[in-house]
PDB file of N, CA and C in Angstrom:
ATOM      1  N   MET A   3      54.613 -87.007  16.813  1.00 82.00           N
ATOM      2  CA  MET A   3      53.692 -86.636  17.854  1.00 82.00           C
ATOM      3  C   MET A   3      54.186 -85.305  18.463  1.00 82.00           C
ATOM      4  N   SER A   4      53.263 -84.371  18.617  1.00 92.00           N
ATOM      5  CA  SER A   4      53.650 -83.104  19.210  1.00 92.00           C
ATOM      6  C   SER A   4      52.759 -82.775  20.389  1.00 92.00           C
ATOM      7  N   VAL A   5      53.334 -82.089  21.367  1.00 92.00           N
ATOM      8  CA  VAL A   5      52.633 -81.684  22.573  1.00 92.00           C
ATOM      9  C   VAL A   5      51.861 -80.404  22.283  1.00 92.00           C
ATOM     10  N   LEU A   6      50.550 -80.449  22.481  1.00 92.00           N
ATOM     11  CA  LEU A   6      49.704 -79.250  22.313  1.00 92.00           C
ATOM     12  C   LEU A   6      49.679 -78.448  23.593  1.00 92.00           C
ATOM     13  N   MET A   7      49.683 -79.156  24.737  1.00 89.00           N
ATOM     14  CA  MET A   7      49.689 -78.473  26.024  1.00 89.00           C
ATOM     15  C   MET A   7      50.048 -79.446  27.116  1.00 89.00           C
ATOM     16  N   GLU A   8      50.626 -78.903  28.176  1.00 92.00           N
ATOM     17  CA  GLU A   8      50.932 -79.671  29.359  1.00 92.00           C
ATOM     18  C   GLU A   8      50.411 -78.933  30.587  1.00 92.00           C
ATOM     19  N   VAL A   9      49.792 -79.679  31.479  1.00 88.00           N
ATOM     20  CA  VAL A   9      49.443 -79.170  32.785  1.00 88.00           C
ATOM     21  C   VAL A   9      50.179 -80.035  33.778  1.00 88.00           C
ATOM     22  N   ALA A  10      50.094 -79.710  35.048  1.00 80.00           N
ATOM     23  CA  ALA A  10      50.880 -80.415  36.071  1.00 80.00           C
ATOM     24  C   ALA A  10      50.749 -81.920  35.991  1.00 80.00           C
ATOM     25  N   SER A  11      49.549 -82.411  35.696  1.00 86.00           N
ATOM     26  CA  SER A  11      49.310 -83.853  35.790  1.00 86.00           C
ATOM     27  C   SER A  11      48.970 -84.523  34.456  1.00 86.00           C
ATOM     28  N   ALA A  12      48.895 -83.776  33.377  1.00 92.00           N
ATOM     29  CA  ALA A  12      48.451 -84.372  32.107  1.00 92.00           C
ATOM     30  C   ALA A  12      49.069 -83.669  30.915  1.00 92.00           C
ATOM     31  N   ARG A  13      49.044 -84.395  29.783  1.00 95.00           N
ATOM     32  CA  ARG A  13      49.510 -83.827  28.521  1.00 95.00           C
ATOM     33  C   ARG A  13      48.475 -84.052  27.437  1.00 95.00           C
ATOM     34  N   LEU A  14      48.355 -83.086  26.535  1.00 96.00           N
ATOM     35  CA  LEU A  14      47.483 -83.175  25.385  1.00 96.00           C
ATOM     36  C   LEU A  14      48.402 -83.223  24.178  1.00 96.00           C
ATOM     37  N   LEU A  15      48.272 -84.279  23.376  1.00 96.00           N
ATOM     38  CA  LEU A  15      49.171 -84.508  22.246  1.00 96.00           C
ATOM     39  C   LEU A  15      48.410 -84.617  20.936  1.00 96.00           C
ATOM     40  N   GLU A  16      49.093 -84.206  19.872  1.00 95.00           N
ATOM     41  CA  GLU A  16      48.592 -84.395  18.523  1.00 95.00           C
ATOM     42  C   GLU A  16      49.438 -85.502  17.913  1.00 95.00           C
ATOM     43  N   ASP A  17      48.781 -86.517  17.387  1.00 93.00           N
ATOM     44  CA  ASP A  17      49.487 -87.625  16.755  1.00 93.00           C
ATOM     45  C   ASP A  17      48.784 -87.899  15.430  1.00 93.00           C
ATOM     46  N   GLY A  18      49.179 -87.158  14.402  1.00 93.00           N
ATOM     47  CA  GLY A  18      48.505 -87.253  13.101  1.00 93.00           C
ATOM     48  C   GLY A  18      47.076 -86.766  13.209  1.00 93.00           C
ATOM     49  N   SER A  19      46.138 -87.652  12.997  1.00 95.00           N
ATOM     50  CA  SER A  19      44.719 -87.247  13.085  1.00 95.00           C
ATOM     51  C   SER A  19      44.109 -87.604  14.445  1.00 95.00           C
ATOM     52  N   THR A  20      44.978 -87.890  15.426  1.00 96.00           N
ATOM     53  CA  THR A  20      44.525 -88.315  16.745  1.00 96.00           C
ATOM     54  C   THR A  20      44.844 -87.243  17.772  1.00 96.00           C
ATOM     55  N   LEU A  21      43.835 -86.953  18.608  1.00 96.00           N
ATOM     56  CA  LEU A  21      43.988 -86.080  19.758  1.00 96.00           C
ATOM     57  C   LEU A  21      44.125 -87.014  20.956  1.00 96.00           C
ATOM     58  N   ARG A  22      45.293 -86.978  21.615  1.00 96.00           N
ATOM     59  CA  ARG A  22      45.620 -87.948  22.666  1.00 96.00           C
ATOM     60  C   ARG A  22      45.824 -87.247  24.011  1.00 96.00           C
ATOM     61  N   VAL A  23      45.272 -87.844  25.055  1.00 94.00           N
ATOM     62  CA  VAL A  23      45.409 -87.319  26.408  1.00 94.00           C
ATOM     63  C   VAL A  23      46.120 -88.363  27.262  1.00 94.00           C
ATOM     64  N   CYS A  24      47.126 -87.920  28.013  1.00 94.00           N
ATOM     65  CA  CYS A  24      47.875 -88.815  28.877  1.00 94.00           C
ATOM     66  C   CYS A  24      47.926 -88.203  30.279  1.00 94.00           C
ATOM     67  N   GLY A  25      47.761 -89.031  31.308  1.00 92.00           N
ATOM     68  CA  GLY A  25      47.907 -88.575  32.670  1.00 92.00           C
ATOM     69  C   GLY A  25      46.607 -88.426  33.417  1.00 92.00           C
ATOM     70  N   LYS A  26      46.633 -87.570  34.417  1.00 91.00           N
ATOM     71  CA  LYS A  26      45.500 -87.338  35.311  1.00 91.00           C
ATOM     72  C   LYS A  26      44.740 -86.084  34.859  1.00 91.00           C
ATOM     73  N   VAL A  27      43.500 -86.276  34.438  1.00 87.00           N
ATOM     74  CA  VAL A  27      42.660 -85.153  34.026  1.00 87.00           C
ATOM     75  C   VAL A  27      41.771 -84.769  35.197  1.00 87.00           C
ATOM     76  N   ASP A  28      42.015 -83.592  35.745  1.00 85.00           N
ATOM     77  CA  ASP A  28      41.205 -83.132  36.875  1.00 85.00           C
ATOM     78  C   ASP A  28      40.718 -81.720  36.599  1.00 85.00           C
ATOM     79  N   PHE A  29      40.031 -81.150  37.561  1.00 85.00           N
ATOM     80  CA  PHE A  29      39.426 -79.847  37.362  1.00 85.00           C
ATOM     81  C   PHE A  29      40.434 -78.736  37.148  1.00 85.00           C
ATOM     82  N   ASP A  30      41.646 -78.894  37.657  1.00 82.00           N
ATOM     83  CA  ASP A  30      42.658 -77.840  37.523  1.00 82.00           C
ATOM     84  C   ASP A  30      43.056 -77.583  36.095  1.00 82.00           C
ATOM     85  N   GLY A  31      43.136 -78.629  35.262  1.00 85.00           N
ATOM     86  CA  GLY A  31      43.607 -78.417  33.895  1.00 85.00           C
ATOM     87  C   GLY A  31      42.606 -78.761  32.809  1.00 85.00           C
ATOM     88  N   ALA A  32      41.467 -79.333  33.189  1.00 89.00           N
ATOM     89  CA  ALA A  32      40.515 -79.845  32.173  1.00 89.00           C
ATOM     90  C   ALA A  32      39.982 -78.743  31.266  1.00 89.00           C
ATOM     91  N   ALA A  33      39.653 -77.592  31.818  1.00 90.00           N
ATOM     92  CA  ALA A  33      39.069 -76.531  30.965  1.00 90.00           C
ATOM     93  C   ALA A  33      40.084 -76.052  29.933  1.00 90.00           C
ATOM     94  N   ASP A  34      41.339 -75.893  30.350  1.00 93.00           N
ATOM     95  CA  ASP A  34      42.366 -75.467  29.405  1.00 93.00           C
ATOM     96  C   ASP A  34      42.638 -76.542  28.336  1.00 93.00           C
ATOM     97  N   MET A  35      42.631 -77.808  28.767  1.00 94.00           N
ATOM     98  CA  MET A  35      42.833 -78.899  27.816  1.00 94.00           C
ATOM     99  C   MET A  35      41.659 -78.997  26.841  1.00 94.00           C
ATOM    100  N   ALA A  36      40.451 -78.794  27.356  1.00 94.00           N
ATOM    101  CA  ALA A  36      39.264 -78.824  26.496  1.00 94.00           C
ATOM    102  C   ALA A  36      39.367 -77.738  25.436  1.00 94.00           C
ATOM    103  N   GLU A  37      39.781 -76.556  25.836  1.00 96.00           N
ATOM    104  CA  GLU A  37      39.916 -75.440  24.888  1.00 96.00           C
ATOM    105  C   GLU A  37      41.002 -75.720  23.863  1.00 96.00           C
ATOM    106  N   ALA A  38      42.146 -76.213  24.313  1.00 96.00           N
ATOM    107  CA  ALA A  38      43.252 -76.519  23.352  1.00 96.00           C
ATOM    108  C   ALA A  38      42.817 -77.603  22.384  1.00 96.00           C
ATOM    109  N   GLY A  39      42.118 -78.607  22.842  1.00 97.00           N
ATOM    110  CA  GLY A  39      41.600 -79.662  21.965  1.00 97.00           C
ATOM    111  C   GLY A  39      40.579 -79.137  20.983  1.00 97.00           C
ATOM    112  N   ARG A  40      39.716 -78.265  21.459  1.00 96.00           N
ATOM    113  CA  ARG A  40      38.690 -77.641  20.591  1.00 96.00           C
ATOM    114  C   ARG A  40      39.361 -76.841  19.484  1.00 96.00           C
ATOM    115  N   GLU A  41      40.392 -76.078  19.834  1.00 96.00           N
ATOM    116  CA  GLU A  41      41.118 -75.303  18.825  1.00 96.00           C
ATOM    117  C   GLU A  41      41.767 -76.214  17.796  1.00 96.00           C
ATOM    118  N   TRP A  42      42.360 -77.322  18.262  1.00 97.00           N
ATOM    119  CA  TRP A  42      42.989 -78.272  17.350  1.00 97.00           C
ATOM    120  C   TRP A  42      41.925 -78.854  16.398  1.00 97.00           C
ATOM    121  N   LEU A  43      40.791 -79.256  16.932  1.00 97.00           N
ATOM    122  CA  LEU A  43      39.712 -79.810  16.109  1.00 97.00           C
ATOM    123  C   LEU A  43      39.237 -78.795  15.091  1.00 97.00           C
ATOM    124  N   GLN A  44      39.099 -77.543  15.512  1.00 96.00           N
ATOM    125  CA  GLN A  44      38.599 -76.504  14.612  1.00 96.00           C
ATOM    126  C   GLN A  44      39.597 -76.182  13.507  1.00 96.00           C
ATOM    127  N   SER A  45      40.846 -76.577  13.694  1.00 96.00           N
ATOM    128  CA  SER A  45      41.856 -76.344  12.647  1.00 96.00           C
ATOM    129  C   SER A  45      41.813 -77.420  11.550  1.00 96.00           C
ATOM    130  N   ARG A  46      41.050 -78.487  11.762  1.00 96.00           N
ATOM    131  CA  ARG A  46      40.909 -79.559  10.782  1.00 96.00           C
ATOM    132  C   ARG A  46      39.877 -79.163   9.728  1.00 96.00           C
ATOM    133  N   ALA A  47      40.073 -79.629   8.507  1.00 95.00           N
ATOM    134  CA  ALA A  47      39.139 -79.366   7.414  1.00 95.00           C
ATOM    135  C   ALA A  47      37.870 -80.176   7.626  1.00 95.00           C
ATOM    136  N   SER A  48      36.732 -79.594   7.267  1.00 93.00           N
ATOM    137  CA  SER A  48      35.462 -80.304   7.364  1.00 93.00           C
ATOM    138  C   SER A  48      35.532 -81.624   6.604  1.00 93.00           C
ATOM    139  N   GLY A  49      34.971 -82.672   7.190  1.00 94.00           N
ATOM    140  CA  GLY A  49      35.013 -83.983   6.579  1.00 94.00           C
ATOM    141  C   GLY A  49      36.195 -84.838   6.981  1.00 94.00           C
ATOM    142  N   THR A  50      37.181 -84.229   7.619  1.00 95.00           N
ATOM    143  CA  THR A  50      38.364 -84.945   8.066  1.00 95.00           C
ATOM    144  C   THR A  50      37.984 -85.986   9.139  1.00 95.00           C
ATOM    145  N   SER A  51      38.601 -87.113   9.103  1.00 96.00           N
ATOM    146  CA  SER A  51      38.398 -88.167  10.105  1.00 96.00           C
ATOM    147  C   SER A  51      39.398 -87.962  11.234  1.00 96.00           C
ATOM    148  N   VAL A  52      38.900 -87.968  12.474  1.00 96.00           N
ATOM    149  CA  VAL A  52      39.758 -87.804  13.640  1.00 96.00           C
ATOM    150  C   VAL A  52      39.495 -88.907  14.663  1.00 96.00           C
ATOM    151  N   CYS A  53      40.441 -89.101  15.545  1.00 95.00           N
ATOM    152  CA  CYS A  53      40.311 -90.063  16.654  1.00 95.00           C
ATOM    153  C   CYS A  53      40.553 -89.325  17.970  1.00 95.00           C
ATOM    154  N   LEU A  54      39.872 -89.745  18.993  1.00 94.00           N
ATOM    155  CA  LEU A  54      40.133 -89.286  20.348  1.00 94.00           C
ATOM    156  C   LEU A  54      40.700 -90.448  21.128  1.00 94.00           C
ATOM    157  N   ASP A  55      41.889 -90.286  21.685  1.00 94.00           N
ATOM    158  CA  ASP A  55      42.548 -91.354  22.425  1.00 94.00           C
ATOM    159  C   ASP A  55      42.731 -90.926  23.864  1.00 94.00           C
ATOM    160  N   LEU A  56      41.888 -91.453  24.735  1.00 92.00           N
ATOM    161  CA  LEU A  56      41.976 -91.194  26.163  1.00 92.00           C
ATOM    162  C   LEU A  56      42.324 -92.474  26.907  1.00 92.00           C
ATOM    163  N   SER A  57      42.994 -93.399  26.214  1.00 92.00           N
ATOM    164  CA  SER A  57      43.325 -94.698  26.783  1.00 92.00           C
ATOM    165  C   SER A  57      44.428 -94.580  27.840  1.00 92.00           C
ATOM    166  N   GLU A  58      45.161 -93.481  27.851  1.00 92.00           N
ATOM    167  CA  GLU A  58      46.227 -93.300  28.830  1.00 92.00           C
ATOM    168  C   GLU A  58      45.846 -92.332  29.942  1.00 92.00           C
ATOM    169  N   VAL A  59      44.553 -92.060  30.079  1.00 89.00           N
ATOM    170  CA  VAL A  59      44.087 -91.240  31.175  1.00 89.00           C
ATOM    171  C   VAL A  59      44.067 -92.099  32.414  1.00 89.00           C
ATOM    172  N   GLU A  60      44.835 -91.682  33.435  1.00 86.00           N
ATOM    173  CA  GLU A  60      45.019 -92.529  34.617  1.00 86.00           C
ATOM    174  C   GLU A  60      43.901 -92.343  35.632  1.00 86.00           C
ATOM    175  N   HIS A  61      43.781 -91.187  36.167  1.00 80.00           N
ATOM    176  CA  HIS A  61      42.769 -90.897  37.170  1.00 80.00           C
ATOM    177  C   HIS A  61      41.704 -90.053  36.473  1.00 80.00           C
ATOM    178  N   VAL A  62      40.448 -90.424  36.650  1.00 76.00           N
ATOM    179  CA  VAL A  62      39.420 -89.683  35.944  1.00 76.00           C
ATOM    180  C   VAL A  62      38.446 -89.026  36.919  1.00 76.00           C
ATOM    181  N   SER A  63      37.813 -87.998  36.422  1.00 79.00           N
ATOM    182  CA  SER A  63      36.777 -87.311  37.166  1.00 79.00           C
ATOM    183  C   SER A  63      35.730 -86.867  36.155  1.00 79.00           C
ATOM    184  N   SER A  64      34.728 -86.211  36.627  1.00 83.00           N
ATOM    185  CA  SER A  64      33.697 -85.719  35.710  1.00 83.00           C
ATOM    186  C   SER A  64      34.300 -84.671  34.747  1.00 83.00           C
ATOM    187  N   ALA A  65      35.424 -84.074  35.132  1.00 85.00           N
ATOM    188  CA  ALA A  65      36.095 -83.111  34.250  1.00 85.00           C
ATOM    189  C   ALA A  65      36.562 -83.785  32.980  1.00 85.00           C
ATOM    190  N   ALA A  66      37.039 -85.016  33.061  1.00 85.00           N
ATOM    191  CA  ALA A  66      37.474 -85.763  31.876  1.00 85.00           C
ATOM    192  C   ALA A  66      36.289 -86.059  30.977  1.00 85.00           C
ATOM    193  N   LEU A  67      35.157 -86.431  31.590  1.00 85.00           N
ATOM    194  CA  LEU A  67      33.953 -86.680  30.786  1.00 85.00           C
ATOM    195  C   LEU A  67      33.482 -85.421  30.081  1.00 85.00           C
ATOM    196  N   THR A  68      33.463 -84.322  30.798  1.00 87.00           N
ATOM    197  CA  THR A  68      33.043 -83.055  30.218  1.00 87.00           C
ATOM    198  C   THR A  68      33.932 -82.678  29.035  1.00 87.00           C
ATOM    199  N   MET A  69      35.235 -82.842  29.191  1.00 90.00           N
ATOM    200  CA  MET A  69      36.185 -82.536  28.120  1.00 90.00           C
ATOM    201  C   MET A  69      35.913 -83.410  26.878  1.00 90.00           C
ATOM    202  N   MET A  70      35.742 -84.709  27.102  1.00 89.00           N
ATOM    203  CA  MET A  70      35.494 -85.641  25.996  1.00 89.00           C
ATOM    204  C   MET A  70      34.189 -85.302  25.280  1.00 89.00           C
ATOM    205  N   LEU A  71      33.127 -85.018  26.028  1.00 88.00           N
ATOM    206  CA  LEU A  71      31.836 -84.685  25.425  1.00 88.00           C
ATOM    207  C   LEU A  71      31.899 -83.369  24.671  1.00 88.00           C
ATOM    208  N   GLU A  72      32.657 -82.408  25.180  1.00 93.00           N
ATOM    209  CA  GLU A  72      32.833 -81.136  24.471  1.00 93.00           C
ATOM    210  C   GLU A  72      33.510 -81.363  23.136  1.00 93.00           C
ATOM    211  N   TRP A  73      34.524 -82.208  23.105  1.00 94.00           N
ATOM    212  CA  TRP A  73      35.202 -82.521  21.847  1.00 94.00           C
ATOM    213  C   TRP A  73      34.266 -83.224  20.880  1.00 94.00           C
ATOM    214  N   ALA A  74      33.457 -84.156  21.382  1.00 91.00           N
ATOM    215  CA  ALA A  74      32.512 -84.879  20.523  1.00 91.00           C
ATOM    216  C   ALA A  74      31.497 -83.896  19.933  1.00 91.00           C
ATOM    217  N   ARG A  75      31.005 -82.947  20.724  1.00 92.00           N
ATOM    218  CA  ARG A  75      30.088 -81.907  20.191  1.00 92.00           C
ATOM    219  C   ARG A  75      30.773 -81.070  19.134  1.00 92.00           C
ATOM    220  N   THR A  76      31.996 -80.685  19.386  1.00 95.00           N
ATOM    221  CA  THR A  76      32.753 -79.869  18.416  1.00 95.00           C
ATOM    222  C   THR A  76      32.941 -80.619  17.109  1.00 95.00           C
ATOM    223  N   ILE A  77      33.248 -81.902  17.189  1.00 95.00           N
ATOM    224  CA  ILE A  77      33.420 -82.736  16.002  1.00 95.00           C
ATOM    225  C   ILE A  77      32.146 -82.736  15.173  1.00 95.00           C
ATOM    226  N   ARG A  78      31.010 -82.942  15.826  1.00 92.00           N
ATOM    227  CA  ARG A  78      29.731 -82.946  15.095  1.00 92.00           C
ATOM    228  C   ARG A  78      29.415 -81.567  14.527  1.00 92.00           C
ATOM    229  N   ARG A  79      29.626 -80.537  15.328  1.00 94.00           N
ATOM    230  CA  ARG A  79      29.261 -79.186  14.922  1.00 94.00           C
ATOM    231  C   ARG A  79      30.029 -78.712  13.703  1.00 94.00           C
ATOM    232  N   ILE A  80      31.322 -79.050  13.615  1.00 95.00           N
ATOM    233  CA  ILE A  80      32.128 -78.542  12.493  1.00 95.00           C
ATOM    234  C   ILE A  80      32.251 -79.531  11.340  1.00 95.00           C
ATOM    235  N   GLY A  81      31.571 -80.656  11.452  1.00 96.00           N
ATOM    236  CA  GLY A  81      31.504 -81.583  10.320  1.00 96.00           C
ATOM    237  C   GLY A  81      32.707 -82.495  10.150  1.00 96.00           C
ATOM    238  N   LEU A  82      33.358 -82.840  11.250  1.00 96.00           N
ATOM    239  CA  LEU A  82      34.419 -83.822  11.192  1.00 96.00           C
ATOM    240  C   LEU A  82      33.818 -85.222  11.327  1.00 96.00           C
ATOM    241  N   SER A  83      34.582 -86.218  11.013  1.00 94.00           N
ATOM    242  CA  SER A  83      34.150 -87.608  11.167  1.00 94.00           C
ATOM    243  C   SER A  83      34.917 -88.210  12.345  1.00 94.00           C
ATOM    244  N   LEU A  84      34.193 -88.737  13.329  1.00 92.00           N
ATOM    245  CA  LEU A  84      34.818 -89.357  14.479  1.00 92.00           C
ATOM    246  C   LEU A  84      35.089 -90.825  14.156  1.00 92.00           C
ATOM    247  N   ASN A  85      36.351 -91.136  13.945  1.00 90.00           N
ATOM    248  CA  ASN A  85      36.754 -92.503  13.570  1.00 90.00           C
ATOM    249  C   ASN A  85      36.707 -93.439  14.763  1.00 90.00           C
ATOM    250  N   SER A  86      37.250 -93.009  15.903  1.00 89.00           N
ATOM    251  CA  SER A  86      37.225 -93.855  17.111  1.00 89.00           C
ATOM    252  C   SER A  86      37.474 -93.018  18.356  1.00 89.00           C
ATOM    253  N   ILE A  87      37.013 -93.565  19.450  1.00 89.00           N
ATOM    254  CA  ILE A  87      37.299 -93.033  20.780  1.00 89.00           C
ATOM    255  C   ILE A  87      37.886 -94.175  21.580  1.00 89.00           C
ATOM    256  N   LYS A  88      39.096 -94.001  22.064  1.00 91.00           N
ATOM    257  CA  LYS A  88      39.738 -95.014  22.915  1.00 91.00           C
ATOM    258  C   LYS A  88      39.694 -94.500  24.343  1.00 91.00           C
ATOM    259  N   LEU A  89      39.140 -95.342  25.234  1.00 89.00           N
ATOM    260  CA  LEU A  89      38.982 -94.960  26.636  1.00 89.00           C
ATOM    261  C   LEU A  89      39.820 -95.861  27.542  1.00 89.00           C
ATOM    262  N   SER A  90      40.376 -95.268  28.588  1.00 89.00           N
ATOM    263  CA  SER A  90      40.997 -96.075  29.612  1.00 89.00           C
ATOM    264  C   SER A  90      39.906 -96.857  30.328  1.00 89.00           C
ATOM    265  N   ALA A  91      40.281 -97.919  31.030  1.00 87.00           N
ATOM    266  CA  ALA A  91      39.301 -98.724  31.754  1.00 87.00           C
ATOM    267  C   ALA A  91      38.515 -97.873  32.750  1.00 87.00           C
ATOM    268  N   GLN A  92      39.214 -96.960  33.443  1.00 86.00           N
ATOM    269  CA  GLN A  92      38.547 -96.116  34.426  1.00 86.00           C
ATOM    270  C   GLN A  92      37.557 -95.162  33.770  1.00 86.00           C
ATOM    271  N   LEU A  93      37.953 -94.595  32.634  1.00 85.00           N
ATOM    272  CA  LEU A  93      37.076 -93.657  31.943  1.00 85.00           C
ATOM    273  C   LEU A  93      35.886 -94.369  31.326  1.00 85.00           C
ATOM    274  N   ARG A  94      36.095 -95.564  30.817  1.00 85.00           N
ATOM    275  CA  ARG A  94      34.993 -96.346  30.275  1.00 85.00           C
ATOM    276  C   ARG A  94      33.989 -96.649  31.373  1.00 85.00           C
ATOM    277  N   GLN A  95      34.478 -97.059  32.540  1.00 85.00           N
ATOM    278  CA  GLN A  95      33.590 -97.377  33.663  1.00 85.00           C
ATOM    279  C   GLN A  95      32.815 -96.135  34.106  1.00 85.00           C
ATOM    280  N   LEU A  96      33.474 -94.995  34.205  1.00 83.00           N
ATOM    281  CA  LEU A  96      32.785 -93.772  34.601  1.00 83.00           C
ATOM    282  C   LEU A  96      31.763 -93.342  33.562  1.00 83.00           C
ATOM    283  N   THR A  97      32.078 -93.508  32.305  1.00 83.00           N
ATOM    284  CA  THR A  97      31.156 -93.164  31.216  1.00 83.00           C
ATOM    285  C   THR A  97      29.894 -94.030  31.300  1.00 83.00           C
ATOM    286  N   GLU A  98      30.098 -95.326  31.509  1.00 84.00           N
ATOM    287  CA  GLU A  98      28.955 -96.232  31.625  1.00 84.00           C
ATOM    288  C   GLU A  98      28.138 -95.941  32.877  1.00 84.00           C
ATOM    289  N   LEU A  99      28.825 -95.699  34.004  1.00 85.00           N
ATOM    290  CA  LEU A  99      28.152 -95.395  35.263  1.00 85.00           C
ATOM    291  C   LEU A  99      27.300 -94.138  35.147  1.00 85.00           C
ATOM    292  N   ALA A 100      27.797 -93.152  34.437  1.00 81.00           N
ATOM    293  CA  ALA A 100      27.066 -91.892  34.271  1.00 81.00           C
ATOM    294  C   ALA A 100      25.985 -91.987  33.205  1.00 81.00           C
ATOM    295  N   GLY A 101      25.917 -93.130  32.485  1.00 81.00           N
ATOM    296  CA  GLY A 101      24.923 -93.282  31.452  1.00 81.00           C
ATOM    297  C   GLY A 101      25.244 -92.489  30.187  1.00 81.00           C
ATOM    298  N   LEU A 102      26.508 -92.120  30.025  1.00 77.00           N
ATOM    299  CA  LEU A 102      26.898 -91.310  28.877  1.00 77.00           C
ATOM    300  C   LEU A 102      27.364 -92.121  27.682  1.00 77.00           C
ATOM    301  N   ASP A 103      27.517 -93.424  27.894  1.00 71.00           N
ATOM    302  CA  ASP A 103      27.997 -94.251  26.769  1.00 71.00           C
ATOM    303  C   ASP A 103      27.011 -94.228  25.596  1.00 71.00           C
ATOM    304  N   ASP A 104      25.724 -93.966  25.880  1.00 69.00           N
ATOM    305  CA  ASP A 104      24.753 -93.883  24.779  1.00 69.00           C
ATOM    306  C   ASP A 104      24.939 -92.630  23.911  1.00 69.00           C
ATOM    307  N   LEU A 105      25.623 -91.621  24.449  1.00 65.00           N
ATOM    308  CA  LEU A 105      25.860 -90.387  23.675  1.00 65.00           C
ATOM    309  C   LEU A 105      26.997 -90.523  22.707  1.00 65.00           C
ATOM    310  N   LEU A 106      27.810 -91.563  22.880  1.00 67.00           N
ATOM    311  CA  LEU A 106      28.960 -91.760  22.024  1.00 67.00           C
ATOM    312  C   LEU A 106      28.613 -92.817  20.967  1.00 67.00           C
ATOM    313  N   PRO A 107      29.102 -92.652  19.773  1.00 58.00           N
ATOM    314  CA  PRO A 107      28.834 -93.648  18.734  1.00 58.00           C
ATOM    315  C   PRO A 107      29.429 -94.983  19.163  1.00 58.00           C
ATOM    316  N   SER A 108      28.587 -95.988  19.373  1.00 47.00           N
ATOM    317  CA  SER A 108      29.048 -97.259  19.924  1.00 47.00           C
ATOM    318  C   SER A 108      30.107 -97.928  19.051  1.00 47.00           C
ATOM    319  N   SER A 109      30.007 -97.756  17.758  1.00 42.00           N
ATOM    320  CA  SER A 109      30.960 -98.386  16.875  1.00 42.00           C
ATOM    321  C   SER A 109      32.362 -97.745  16.964  1.00 42.00           C
ATOM    322  N   SER A 110      32.442 -96.567  17.578  1.00 49.00           N
ATOM    323  CA  SER A 110      33.729 -95.878  17.609  1.00 49.00           C
ATOM    324  C   SER A 110      34.467 -96.045  18.925  1.00 49.00           C
ATOM    325  N   VAL A 111      33.804 -96.577  19.967  1.00 54.00           N
ATOM    326  CA  VAL A 111      34.442 -96.691  21.269  1.00 54.00           C
ATOM    327  C   VAL A 111      35.183 -97.997  21.406  1.00 54.00           C
ATOM    328  N   THR A 112      36.465 -97.887  21.736  1.00 55.00           N
ATOM    329  CA  THR A 112      37.283 -99.062  21.933  1.00 55.00           C
ATOM    330  C   THR A 112      37.986 -98.996  23.286  1.00 55.00           C
ATOM    331  N   ALA A 113      38.352-100.134  23.802  1.00 51.00           N
ATOM    332  CA  ALA A 113      39.046-100.147  25.120  1.00 51.00           C
ATOM    333  C   ALA A 113      40.531-100.013  24.917  1.00 51.00           C
TER     334      ALA A 113
END
């Protein structure tokens, strides 16, 4: 596992084919994390299967949702296969509350 970026409250990690986020994702670091994740995704070969793991995201805001949706768009745009999305309980609740769970492939979302 390697660290792609660290901000004051969160880390973005690469773990094989998984893009993992740990900590508090807020407006201060979300844009930079989204960009670093997008660059990592764009470095994958088309057709590659990837996972998004946000199960260790502690405090969530709309910034975390925006980052996750940006990565999902990037995955579709460049032809990657989204194997799974793991959400923390807080992020799952916010996703459902915002009505965004329908935008994610239901078979790929796990708690």
